[in-house]
């Protein structure tokens, strides 16, 4: 790791001192009843990237993941496979999950399995504590039981008679179990969430939980009869019952660090989970902690789902499921990591697939970053025999690049901590693109022809190399292997660097080591095109009759042709209110505007063909309706994620559609 040097500002050193504090982050532990899917992969990559940003910035990071290995579903799956439950989860946990995370370079500090002794002991200790306090009681209960969710559900939670995510209706069950007095803590939790708006992020999920808490939540069944479900952790006071999966699994976030003497970390914990398990983590978990007299975690980070490239839910029956193992084998860990992080956001389901991966890989990693490295190293070898010269005097352009290099680390960390990893990567890639522009503007091939501009050439070469070093650090959380390989080709070997406001850390005299192409370019797949942006143009309305009545035998005006769709088709269209916070004209495109639109906690780039009717400044601050789940499309080199709705009158005048009320960005249009 690089040491502070004379180029560091006092402000940077002060910030470094302040950052010397713990940062604990976890993923949800994966249920070991099947192989990982792309959703599992996204969550681990996202969490790993956030952990890496913090490590690079100087935080003392502890990152935990693992597998959830008890419960009725696992017992049934093991029996179907002809294995014992333990051998069944051993295979999945160690090979399918842990093996894949290692290939993806998920840099966890602990991989906890709920079948480990250290976890079982901790669960029984907490259960004993809550039982002794009187918050656990024995009762008989009859209700609808979801085998998929492994909990009792209410009629209100069912959709067409089935709990979301299940393949069959819930079963009517009647049995005696132990219950946790969860409802006792409902008012406390509601007040806590109201007073701590940052506790659940993005904020839309917090609102969902607040709605849940405004109705009775009931008490929570925390055991199953051992005679029916023998695979689990025995209750310490009743060996005829095993612990219900949520009261078992959720405690992994504490049992892991506690088993290593790091229990104090929990107060700093960020839990990263999928939106499908929001209720257990946002309601079951805090109330359990309160009852046990344990501190609350810092933040619950909730992510949406990864959808197929066509915007539909993935499924084997639909033929659009992604095999993450095949994707990894074809494109490597860094390409999968970068493209998933760059193409997704937390607040809305995001389309992803091989076509999207290839397009982003080619545009950002191969064209922008890979070509910058290749051309820079080639010039150092050609003009300076592979030895990096010392920089000559900086001009205004070089000073601007250095200023950006110093400012970007704080900006990137701020975006990552704000859960906008896609925007953090875009900020880094814009710096890379600016370095490419700088080389094109500086024309080092022309400078090399004249001895009088030799010093200026040295400055250009040094700026490009040092800019690449900075870029490698800004991108390292997403492409850890390739960032190291990039620095190796710069002649920096295994050197690591902090995410800090620094410039000039590549020593003059460094011998560059140009190697293989950083990101080989695969053939484009999918339908990412430069086609014009579509716009909504309804059929023209039939005008009112003139003052003179029509003749009795006049032919009726033709009705506009309207293609009918079903309510299910319409339900697939996700319309949201968006607030335009920035707008600019797209270069060399007379019709296009590039809009930055805020949808709740998320910001998107949307390219719209409305420049003829609107100046960019006319749209800033305006609320518009956005088709939020439209498949992304590349327009003039800009990836547009959504579409602005507009309408056109009979004279060809166009206006964007928007609400009269000042509705918040992200509001769903129904």
XYZ file of C-alpha atoms in Angstrom:
670
model
C 0.000 0.000 0.000
C 1.289 3.418 -0.886
C 2.482 5.645 1.922
C 1.384 9.267 2.390
C 3.619 11.559 0.392
C 4.214 15.240 -0.076
C 1.385 15.516 -2.616
C -1.234 14.589 -0.036
C -3.192 17.489 1.365
C -3.766 17.992 5.071
C -7.465 17.475 4.369
C -6.756 14.034 2.902
C -4.642 13.011 5.895
C -7.382 14.204 8.256
C -9.971 12.195 6.307
C -7.761 9.107 6.457
C -7.565 9.428 10.237
C -11.331 9.732 10.488
C -11.859 6.631 8.326
C -9.929 4.362 10.666
C -13.131 2.790 11.941
C -14.878 -0.567 11.454
C -17.174 -1.317 8.554
C -19.112 -4.604 8.739
C -21.138 -5.755 5.736
C -23.052 -8.969 5.081
C -25.043 -10.628 2.340
C -28.124 -12.693 2.968
C -26.997 -16.279 3.401
C -28.079 -18.454 0.487
C -30.552 -21.266 1.020
C -28.680 -24.448 0.126
C -31.444 -26.339 -1.654
C -30.326 -25.602 -5.227
C -27.504 -24.116 -7.293
C -26.849 -20.342 -7.384
C -28.678 -18.188 -9.922
C -27.823 -14.751 -11.310
C -29.622 -13.035 -8.416
C -27.293 -14.717 -5.926
C -24.341 -13.638 -8.063
C -25.469 -10.001 -8.252
C -25.924 -9.717 -4.490
C -22.464 -11.096 -3.748
C -20.778 -8.901 -6.376
C -22.628 -5.803 -5.138
C -21.701 -6.457 -1.508
C -18.116 -7.280 -2.400
C -17.789 -4.056 -4.406
C -19.102 -1.951 -1.509
C -16.671 -3.723 0.838
C -13.778 -3.128 -1.573
C -14.547 0.592 -1.931
C -14.368 0.906 1.854
C -11.143 -1.125 2.112
C -9.532 1.024 -0.569
C -10.568 4.131 1.357
C -8.979 2.941 4.588
C -11.892 1.468 6.542
C -11.291 -1.642 8.646
C -13.678 -3.883 6.712
C -15.215 -7.187 7.788
C -17.341 -8.945 5.139
C -19.402 -12.057 5.832
C -21.479 -14.357 3.661
C -22.483 -18.018 3.906
C -25.244 -20.564 3.496
C -28.536 -21.266 5.282
C -28.686 -25.053 5.662
C -31.647 -26.030 7.864
C -35.358 -26.382 7.249
C -38.111 -28.437 5.730
C -37.276 -27.704 2.091
C -33.697 -28.899 2.488
C -34.784 -32.087 4.231
C -37.186 -32.830 1.374
C -34.625 -31.965 -1.331
C -32.017 -34.206 0.318
C -34.456 -37.118 0.515
C -35.352 -36.674 -3.140
C -31.632 -36.729 -4.035
C -31.077 -39.877 -1.948
C -28.676 -38.097 0.430
C -28.593 -37.195 4.086
C -29.360 -33.516 4.726
C -25.763 -32.913 5.868
C -24.110 -34.451 2.804
C -26.621 -32.624 0.592
C -25.783 -29.186 2.022
C -22.046 -29.999 2.121
C -22.018 -30.464 -1.645
C -24.002 -27.318 -2.393
C -22.379 -25.036 0.156
C -18.767 -25.878 -0.616
C -18.911 -26.535 -4.356
C -21.871 -24.648 -5.806
C -21.807 -21.534 -3.607
C -18.387 -21.102 -2.027
C -16.657 -22.383 -5.144
C -18.476 -19.885 -7.364
C -17.791 -16.974 -4.988
C -14.098 -17.785 -5.051
C -14.079 -17.796 -8.860
C -15.795 -14.399 -8.817
C -13.159 -13.107 -6.373
C -15.692 -12.348 -3.659
C -13.352 -11.165 -0.905
C -15.280 -12.331 2.155
C -13.612 -12.496 5.566
C -15.924 -15.234 6.823
C -18.104 -17.835 5.114
C -20.528 -19.063 7.760
C -22.656 -22.181 7.436
C -25.609 -22.514 9.798
C -24.748 -26.170 10.398
C -21.478 -25.139 12.074
C -21.164 -25.679 15.834
C -20.230 -22.041 16.469
C -23.533 -20.916 14.933
C -25.709 -23.543 16.642
C -24.352 -22.619 20.069
C -24.988 -18.912 19.493
C -28.580 -19.559 18.340
C -29.326 -21.618 21.437
C -27.812 -18.957 23.714
C -30.019 -16.216 22.212
C -33.113 -18.433 22.293
C -32.495 -19.169 25.973
C -32.201 -15.445 26.692
C -35.445 -14.521 24.917
C -37.286 -17.499 26.442
C -36.157 -16.531 29.932
C -37.505 -13.002 29.412
C -41.010 -14.370 28.788
C -41.157 -13.373 25.124
C -41.533 -16.982 23.905
C -44.675 -19.039 24.611
C -46.200 -22.364 23.514
C -49.512 -22.421 21.609
C -51.513 -24.288 19.026
C -52.063 -22.563 15.709
C -53.984 -23.268 12.530
C -53.306 -21.362 9.362
C -52.031 -21.295 5.792
C -48.428 -22.462 5.576
C -46.116 -21.639 2.654
C -43.564 -24.421 2.241
C -41.533 -22.175 -0.081
C -41.271 -19.304 2.416
C -41.286 -21.720 5.383
C -43.744 -19.615 7.348
C -47.456 -19.073 7.911
C -48.965 -16.533 5.538
C -52.206 -14.574 5.424
C -54.883 -14.507 2.733
C -53.905 -10.903 2.026
C -50.379 -11.964 1.032
C -51.609 -14.407 -1.623
C -51.868 -13.592 -5.316
C -54.452 -15.739 -7.097
C -54.347 -18.078 -4.134
C -50.547 -18.560 -4.183
C -47.847 -16.882 -2.113
C -45.475 -15.002 -4.500
C -42.523 -17.202 -5.404
C -44.286 -20.481 -4.597
C -45.407 -22.979 -7.211
C -48.418 -24.275 -5.258
C -51.058 -22.892 -2.885
C -50.198 -22.845 0.832
C -51.185 -25.798 2.979
C -53.692 -25.583 5.820
C -51.761 -26.711 8.875
C -52.632 -27.064 12.531
C -49.896 -27.755 15.040
C -48.489 -26.643 18.354
C -45.345 -24.517 18.164
C -43.410 -22.002 20.195
C -44.140 -18.371 19.349
C -42.133 -15.171 19.738
C -44.104 -12.142 21.000
C -43.213 -10.093 17.932
C -46.277 -7.868 18.038
C -45.157 -6.614 21.464
C -42.405 -4.663 19.677
C -44.445 -3.382 16.720
C -45.032 0.138 18.041
C -41.363 0.459 18.981
C -40.215 -0.600 15.511
C -42.657 1.750 13.774
C -41.385 4.677 15.815
C -37.757 3.680 15.194
C -38.225 3.608 11.424
C -39.982 6.956 11.465
C -37.126 8.520 13.445
C -34.361 6.832 11.410
C -35.191 7.263 7.704
C -31.751 5.966 6.611
C -32.223 2.598 8.358
C -33.727 0.912 5.268
C -32.471 1.940 1.825
C -33.531 2.717 -0.852
C -36.358 4.640 0.784
C -39.107 2.968 -1.234
C -38.568 -0.267 0.678
C -38.747 1.605 3.989
C -42.164 2.866 2.924
C -43.271 -0.716 2.246
C -42.256 -1.743 5.755
C -44.033 1.248 7.298
C -47.210 0.130 5.528
C -46.799 -3.391 6.936
C -46.389 -1.989 10.432
C -49.601 0.029 10.239
C -51.539 -3.251 10.403
C -51.291 -6.040 13.015
C -48.202 -8.195 12.429
C -49.028 -10.969 14.903
C -46.567 -13.141 16.748
C -43.957 -15.288 15.021
C -43.849 -19.082 15.094
C -40.225 -19.945 15.930
C -40.234 -23.745 16.100
C -41.336 -26.878 14.283
C -42.085 -30.282 15.835
C -39.037 -32.485 15.488
C -41.333 -35.349 14.556
C -42.202 -33.494 11.342
C -39.024 -31.486 10.664
C -36.028 -33.196 12.290
C -33.442 -31.132 10.371
C -32.694 -28.073 12.495
C -31.251 -26.707 15.737
C -32.976 -28.112 18.824
C -34.600 -25.659 21.204
C -32.483 -25.598 24.373
C -35.518 -26.090 26.650
C -37.477 -28.568 24.480
C -35.604 -31.168 22.448
C -38.842 -32.202 20.707
C -38.769 -28.969 18.702
C -36.251 -27.491 16.279
C -35.734 -23.792 15.585
C -37.757 -22.192 12.814
C -35.501 -21.243 9.910
C -35.700 -17.438 10.275
C -34.899 -17.421 14.006
C -31.956 -19.629 13.071
C -30.672 -18.010 9.858
C -30.906 -14.344 10.842
C -28.651 -14.874 13.843
C -25.756 -15.724 11.504
C -25.015 -12.001 11.233
C -24.097 -12.086 14.927
C -22.785 -15.621 15.396
C -20.058 -15.126 12.764
C -18.220 -12.133 14.243
C -18.993 -13.242 17.823
C -17.237 -16.575 17.203
C -14.097 -14.652 16.209
C -14.160 -12.245 19.138
C -15.515 -9.430 16.964
C -19.050 -9.153 18.325
C -18.727 -5.373 18.665
C -18.777 -5.111 14.853
C -22.523 -5.729 14.668
C -23.449 -2.142 15.523
C -21.768 -1.107 12.238
C -23.451 -3.784 10.112
C -24.907 -3.155 6.667
C -27.106 -6.084 5.574
C -27.475 -6.473 1.803
C -30.569 -8.484 0.851
C -33.030 -9.040 -1.989
C -36.448 -7.407 -1.868
C -38.191 -10.807 -1.640
C -36.953 -11.255 1.956
C -37.659 -7.695 3.088
C -40.242 -8.581 5.746
C -38.111 -11.079 7.715
C -35.107 -8.729 7.725
C -37.001 -5.500 8.355
C -39.566 -6.775 10.898
C -38.623 -10.199 12.300
C -34.942 -9.348 12.730
C -35.110 -5.957 14.533
C -37.788 -7.188 16.938
C -35.738 -10.312 17.711
C -32.716 -8.128 18.491
C -34.787 -5.834 20.699
C -36.182 -8.768 22.670
C -32.690 -10.259 23.128
C -31.273 -6.952 24.356
C -28.873 -6.770 21.411
C -27.938 -3.627 19.427
C -29.556 -2.943 16.077
C -27.590 -3.108 12.871
C -26.686 0.117 11.031
C -28.464 -0.269 7.708
C -30.596 -2.636 5.640
C -29.674 -2.372 1.947
C -32.359 -3.838 -0.306
C -31.849 -4.603 -3.977
C -34.382 -5.356 -6.684
C -34.274 -8.354 -8.999
C -32.276 -9.144 -12.115
C -34.650 -9.667 -15.018
C -34.084 -11.309 -18.360
C -32.806 -9.171 -21.219
C -36.358 -8.919 -22.571
C -37.567 -7.453 -19.272
C -39.421 -10.568 -18.173
C -38.792 -12.596 -15.048
C -36.187 -15.286 -15.635
C -37.201 -18.916 -15.666
C -36.117 -22.199 -17.167
C -39.598 -22.743 -18.574
C -39.336 -19.392 -20.403
C -35.914 -20.278 -21.784
C -34.421 -16.963 -20.644
C -32.549 -17.986 -17.496
C -28.854 -17.114 -17.230
C -26.383 -19.752 -16.105
C -23.824 -17.731 -14.110
C -21.233 -20.498 -14.373
C -21.399 -20.458 -18.188
C -21.292 -16.654 -18.221
C -18.224 -16.671 -15.993
C -16.474 -19.311 -18.105
C -17.147 -17.364 -21.316
C -16.277 -13.824 -20.223
C -14.305 -14.072 -16.981
C -15.030 -12.659 -13.510
C -14.154 -9.018 -14.160
C -16.459 -8.608 -17.151
C -19.349 -10.240 -15.282
C -18.696 -8.157 -12.177
C -18.383 -4.837 -14.006
C -21.358 -5.240 -16.313
C -23.707 -6.425 -13.563
C -22.757 -3.493 -11.351
C -22.865 -0.975 -14.194
C -26.207 -2.096 -15.633
C -28.217 -2.401 -12.425
C -29.601 -0.194 -9.698
C -31.154 -1.037 -6.358
C -34.511 0.659 -6.681
C -35.921 -1.127 -9.730
C -35.695 -4.527 -11.402
C -32.923 -4.407 -14.006
C -32.656 -6.313 -17.301
C -29.451 -8.222 -17.881
C -28.180 -10.808 -20.300
C -25.361 -11.777 -22.608
C -26.209 -9.089 -25.163
C -26.119 -6.356 -22.516
C -22.890 -7.777 -21.091
C -21.142 -7.834 -24.461
C -22.273 -4.331 -25.398
C -21.066 -2.826 -22.113
C -17.864 -4.891 -22.168
C -17.020 -3.664 -25.655
C -17.928 -0.029 -25.029
C -16.372 0.561 -21.604
C -13.769 -2.086 -20.919
C -12.441 -2.930 -24.385
C -12.850 0.353 -26.284
C -12.360 2.952 -23.560
C -10.126 1.359 -20.917
C -8.386 -1.370 -22.923
C -7.555 0.856 -25.880
C -6.311 3.630 -23.591
C -3.877 1.221 -21.960
C -2.734 -0.272 -25.253
C -2.109 3.026 -27.027
C -0.405 4.585 -23.989
C 2.013 1.692 -23.506
C 2.727 1.563 -27.233
C 3.671 5.237 -27.221
C 5.931 4.886 -24.171
C 7.704 1.986 -25.883
C 7.925 3.708 -29.245
C 8.981 7.161 -28.089
C 10.839 6.441 -24.842
C 12.055 2.837 -25.261
C 9.513 1.613 -22.674
C 10.797 3.854 -19.864
C 8.339 6.347 -18.358
C 9.797 9.864 -18.484
C 9.390 12.446 -15.764
C 6.613 14.891 -16.442
C 7.492 18.263 -17.872
C 5.619 21.428 -16.870
C 1.851 21.000 -16.754
C -0.436 23.066 -18.903
C -4.048 23.906 -18.109
C -5.278 20.599 -19.557
C -2.929 18.494 -17.419
C -3.795 20.514 -14.334
C -7.471 19.771 -14.986
C -6.780 16.042 -15.239
C -4.788 16.074 -12.013
C -7.556 18.032 -10.252
C -10.123 15.455 -11.406
C -7.868 12.597 -10.275
C -7.628 14.137 -6.826
C -11.362 14.889 -6.540
C -12.739 11.617 -7.920
C -11.790 9.225 -5.072
C -13.952 11.115 -2.575
C -16.770 11.372 -5.128
C -16.614 7.665 -5.992
C -16.614 6.678 -2.317
C -19.557 8.993 -1.666
C -21.527 7.364 -4.496
C -20.651 3.851 -3.309
C -21.681 4.666 0.267
C -24.867 6.155 -1.175
C -25.508 2.772 -2.864
C -25.042 4.219 -6.360
C -22.312 1.865 -7.495
C -23.401 2.149 -11.141
C -22.865 5.919 -10.951
C -19.506 5.461 -9.192
C -18.365 3.320 -12.123
C -19.672 5.828 -14.646
C -17.711 8.608 -12.888
C -14.562 6.487 -13.174
C -15.204 5.675 -16.830
C -15.793 9.330 -17.673
C -12.289 9.998 -16.354
C -10.984 7.232 -18.643
C -12.833 8.731 -21.608
C -11.371 12.137 -20.797
C -7.871 10.652 -20.881
C -8.639 9.287 -24.340
C -9.804 12.749 -25.424
C -6.655 14.250 -23.930
C -4.422 12.005 -26.028
C -6.405 12.789 -29.162
C -6.146 16.522 -28.467
C -2.444 16.430 -27.516
C -1.387 14.417 -30.596
C 1.784 12.886 -29.110
C 2.626 11.401 -32.511
C 3.032 14.946 -33.777
C 5.001 16.046 -30.680
C 7.417 13.158 -31.239
C 8.470 14.614 -34.626
C 10.051 17.739 -33.140
C 12.833 17.797 -30.540
C 11.533 21.192 -29.382
C 8.328 19.551 -28.087
C 10.117 16.646 -26.383
C 9.312 17.975 -22.909
C 5.670 18.386 -23.837
C 5.615 14.787 -25.080
C 7.041 13.636 -21.722
C 4.210 15.447 -19.953
C 1.573 13.777 -22.137
C 3.058 10.301 -21.634
C 3.386 10.752 -17.872
C -0.144 12.152 -17.566
C -1.599 9.207 -19.487
C 0.269 6.591 -17.430
C -0.491 8.201 -14.074
C -4.101 8.688 -15.185
C -4.302 4.971 -15.914
C -2.946 4.187 -12.447
C -5.644 6.387 -10.920
C -8.266 4.725 -13.142
C -7.200 1.278 -11.954
C -7.875 2.294 -8.350
C -11.229 3.913 -9.165
C -12.344 0.717 -10.945
C -10.695 -1.865 -8.707
C -13.842 -2.645 -6.688
C -15.509 -3.866 -9.901
C -12.531 -5.382 -11.767
C -10.044 -6.479 -9.070
C -7.984 -8.851 -11.244
C -7.830 -6.621 -14.292
C -6.976 -3.569 -12.172
C -3.917 -5.417 -10.887
C -3.058 -6.649 -14.384
C -3.334 -3.081 -15.676
C -0.902 -1.831 -13.030
C 1.419 -4.703 -13.809
C 1.540 -3.611 -17.455
C 2.297 -0.083 -16.252
C 5.362 -1.565 -14.571
C 3.949 -1.228 -11.050
C 4.023 -4.958 -10.275
C 1.949 -5.996 -7.281
C 1.737 -2.485 -5.862
C -1.608 -1.550 -4.293
C -2.937 1.943 -3.769
C -5.487 3.701 -1.628
C -8.619 5.359 -2.927
C -7.296 8.802 -2.067
C -6.636 12.250 -3.466
C -3.169 11.557 -4.821
C -1.240 12.251 -8.034
C 2.295 11.471 -9.118
C 2.674 8.056 -7.449
C 4.057 6.367 -10.579
C 7.828 6.933 -10.396
C 9.628 8.349 -13.415
C 11.919 5.679 -14.810
C 9.321 2.917 -14.415
C 9.675 0.334 -17.185
C 6.295 -0.517 -18.703
C 5.493 -4.177 -19.355
C 2.901 -4.328 -22.132
C 1.214 -7.720 -22.043
C -1.879 -9.345 -23.515
C -4.985 -7.367 -24.420
C -6.680 -6.377 -21.188
C -10.227 -7.058 -22.403
C -10.443 -9.050 -25.653
C -13.441 -7.940 -27.653
C -16.171 -10.566 -28.092
C -18.646 -10.441 -30.932
C -21.684 -8.244 -30.169
C -24.813 -10.129 -29.110
C -28.357 -8.956 -28.521
C -30.088 -5.932 -29.960
C -28.276 -2.889 -28.584
C -28.554 -0.520 -31.546
C -28.294 3.130 -32.471
C -31.902 3.228 -33.658
C -33.819 6.485 -33.127
C -35.626 6.828 -29.804
C -39.262 5.781 -30.067
C -41.905 8.252 -29.024
C -45.547 7.809 -28.118
C -47.791 9.185 -30.833
C -51.448 8.317 -30.279
C -53.923 8.331 -33.132
C -55.304 11.795 -33.778
C -58.554 12.492 -31.962
C -61.750 12.779 -34.045
C -62.640 16.479 -34.174
C -66.090 17.806 -33.181
C -68.528 18.332 -36.063
C -68.712 21.748 -37.752
C -71.684 24.059 -37.159
C -73.379 22.817 -40.360
C -74.836 19.369 -39.728
C -73.570 16.499 -41.818
C -75.807 15.108 -44.531
C -77.856 12.141 -43.346
C -76.012 9.771 -45.648
C -72.563 11.130 -44.768
C -69.911 8.464 -44.198
C -68.961 8.312 -40.486
C -65.445 9.436 -39.643
C -63.144 6.421 -39.340
C -62.309 5.345 -35.818
C -58.653 5.430 -34.864
C -57.010 2.019 -35.021
C -56.199 0.884 -31.493
C -54.485 -2.405 -30.834
C -56.070 -3.970 -27.790
C -53.935 -5.536 -25.083
C -54.857 -7.498 -21.987
C -54.674 -6.146 -18.451
C -51.745 -8.531 -17.908
C -49.895 -6.912 -20.824
C -50.485 -3.467 -19.355
C -49.365 -4.626 -15.889
C -45.939 -5.396 -17.363
C -45.388 -1.715 -18.193
C -43.786 0.067 -15.251
C -44.629 3.771 -15.503
C -42.978 6.118 -12.991
C -42.888 9.826 -12.298
C -39.388 11.149 -12.983
C -37.865 14.517 -12.072
C -35.494 15.895 -14.710
C -32.410 17.140 -12.849
C -30.088 17.674 -15.819
C -30.423 17.976 -19.589
C -28.046 18.494 -22.471
C -28.042 18.207 -26.241
C -26.481 15.088 -27.748
C -23.583 16.026 -30.017
C -24.142 15.539 -33.749
C -27.777 14.545 -33.157
C -30.308 17.235 -34.073
C -33.255 15.482 -32.421
C -31.787 14.019 -29.234
C -31.525 15.289 -25.665
C -29.677 13.457 -22.908
C -31.739 13.721 -19.721
C -30.750 12.762 -16.189
C -33.981 11.712 -14.513
C -34.423 11.058 -10.801
C -36.748 8.159 -9.950
C -36.891 8.172 -6.167
C -33.403 7.276 -4.919
C -32.252 6.328 -8.407
C -30.875 8.483 -11.212
C -31.071 7.357 -14.845
C -29.896 8.552 -18.204
C -32.725 8.731 -20.742
C -32.144 9.830 -24.341
C -35.239 11.368 -25.905
C -35.940 12.664 -29.426
C -37.600 15.895 -28.292
C -34.876 18.460 -28.989
C -36.933 20.103 -31.738
C -39.550 21.161 -29.201
C -37.522 21.719 -26.003
C -34.289 23.446 -25.078
C -32.400 21.525 -22.379
C -32.962 24.256 -19.784
C -36.762 24.063 -20.362
C -36.878 20.541 -18.973
C -34.775 20.856 -15.818
C -37.063 20.617 -12.796
C -39.953 19.255 -14.853
C -41.815 16.078 -13.860
C -42.302 13.547 -16.626
C -43.688 10.043 -17.036
C -40.994 7.415 -17.666
C -41.368 3.862 -18.961
C -39.042 2.485 -16.285
C -38.753 -1.153 -17.342
C -38.008 -0.615 -21.025
C -35.055 -2.607 -22.308
C -31.991 -0.310 -22.423
C -30.887 0.846 -25.868
C -27.713 2.549 -27.042
C -28.319 5.845 -28.854
C -25.345 7.726 -30.320
C -23.068 5.874 -27.917
C -25.210 6.696 -24.848
C -27.038 3.892 -23.015
C -30.616 5.087 -22.533
C -32.472 3.395 -19.687
C -36.144 4.199 -20.154
C -38.405 6.363 -22.315
C -40.107 9.716 -21.734
C -43.784 9.677 -22.688
C -44.893 12.410 -25.073
C -47.930 13.209 -27.198
C -48.341 15.053 -30.499
C -51.266 17.139 -31.715
C -52.591 17.298 -35.274
C -50.201 20.124 -36.153
C -47.135 18.137 -35.121
C -46.566 20.018 -31.872
C -45.187 17.732 -29.189
C -45.418 17.918 -25.405
C -44.132 15.624 -22.675
C -46.623 13.972 -20.352
C -46.404 14.854 -16.666
C -48.500 15.291 -13.514
C -49.987 18.568 -12.303
C -49.220 17.710 -8.667
C -45.643 17.796 -7.364
C -45.488 14.034 -6.977
C -42.118 12.657 -5.798
C -39.820 11.024 -8.321
C -40.339 7.277 -8.480
C -44.105 7.456 -7.859
C -45.793 4.638 -9.758
C -48.307 5.626 -12.431
C -51.356 3.386 -12.305
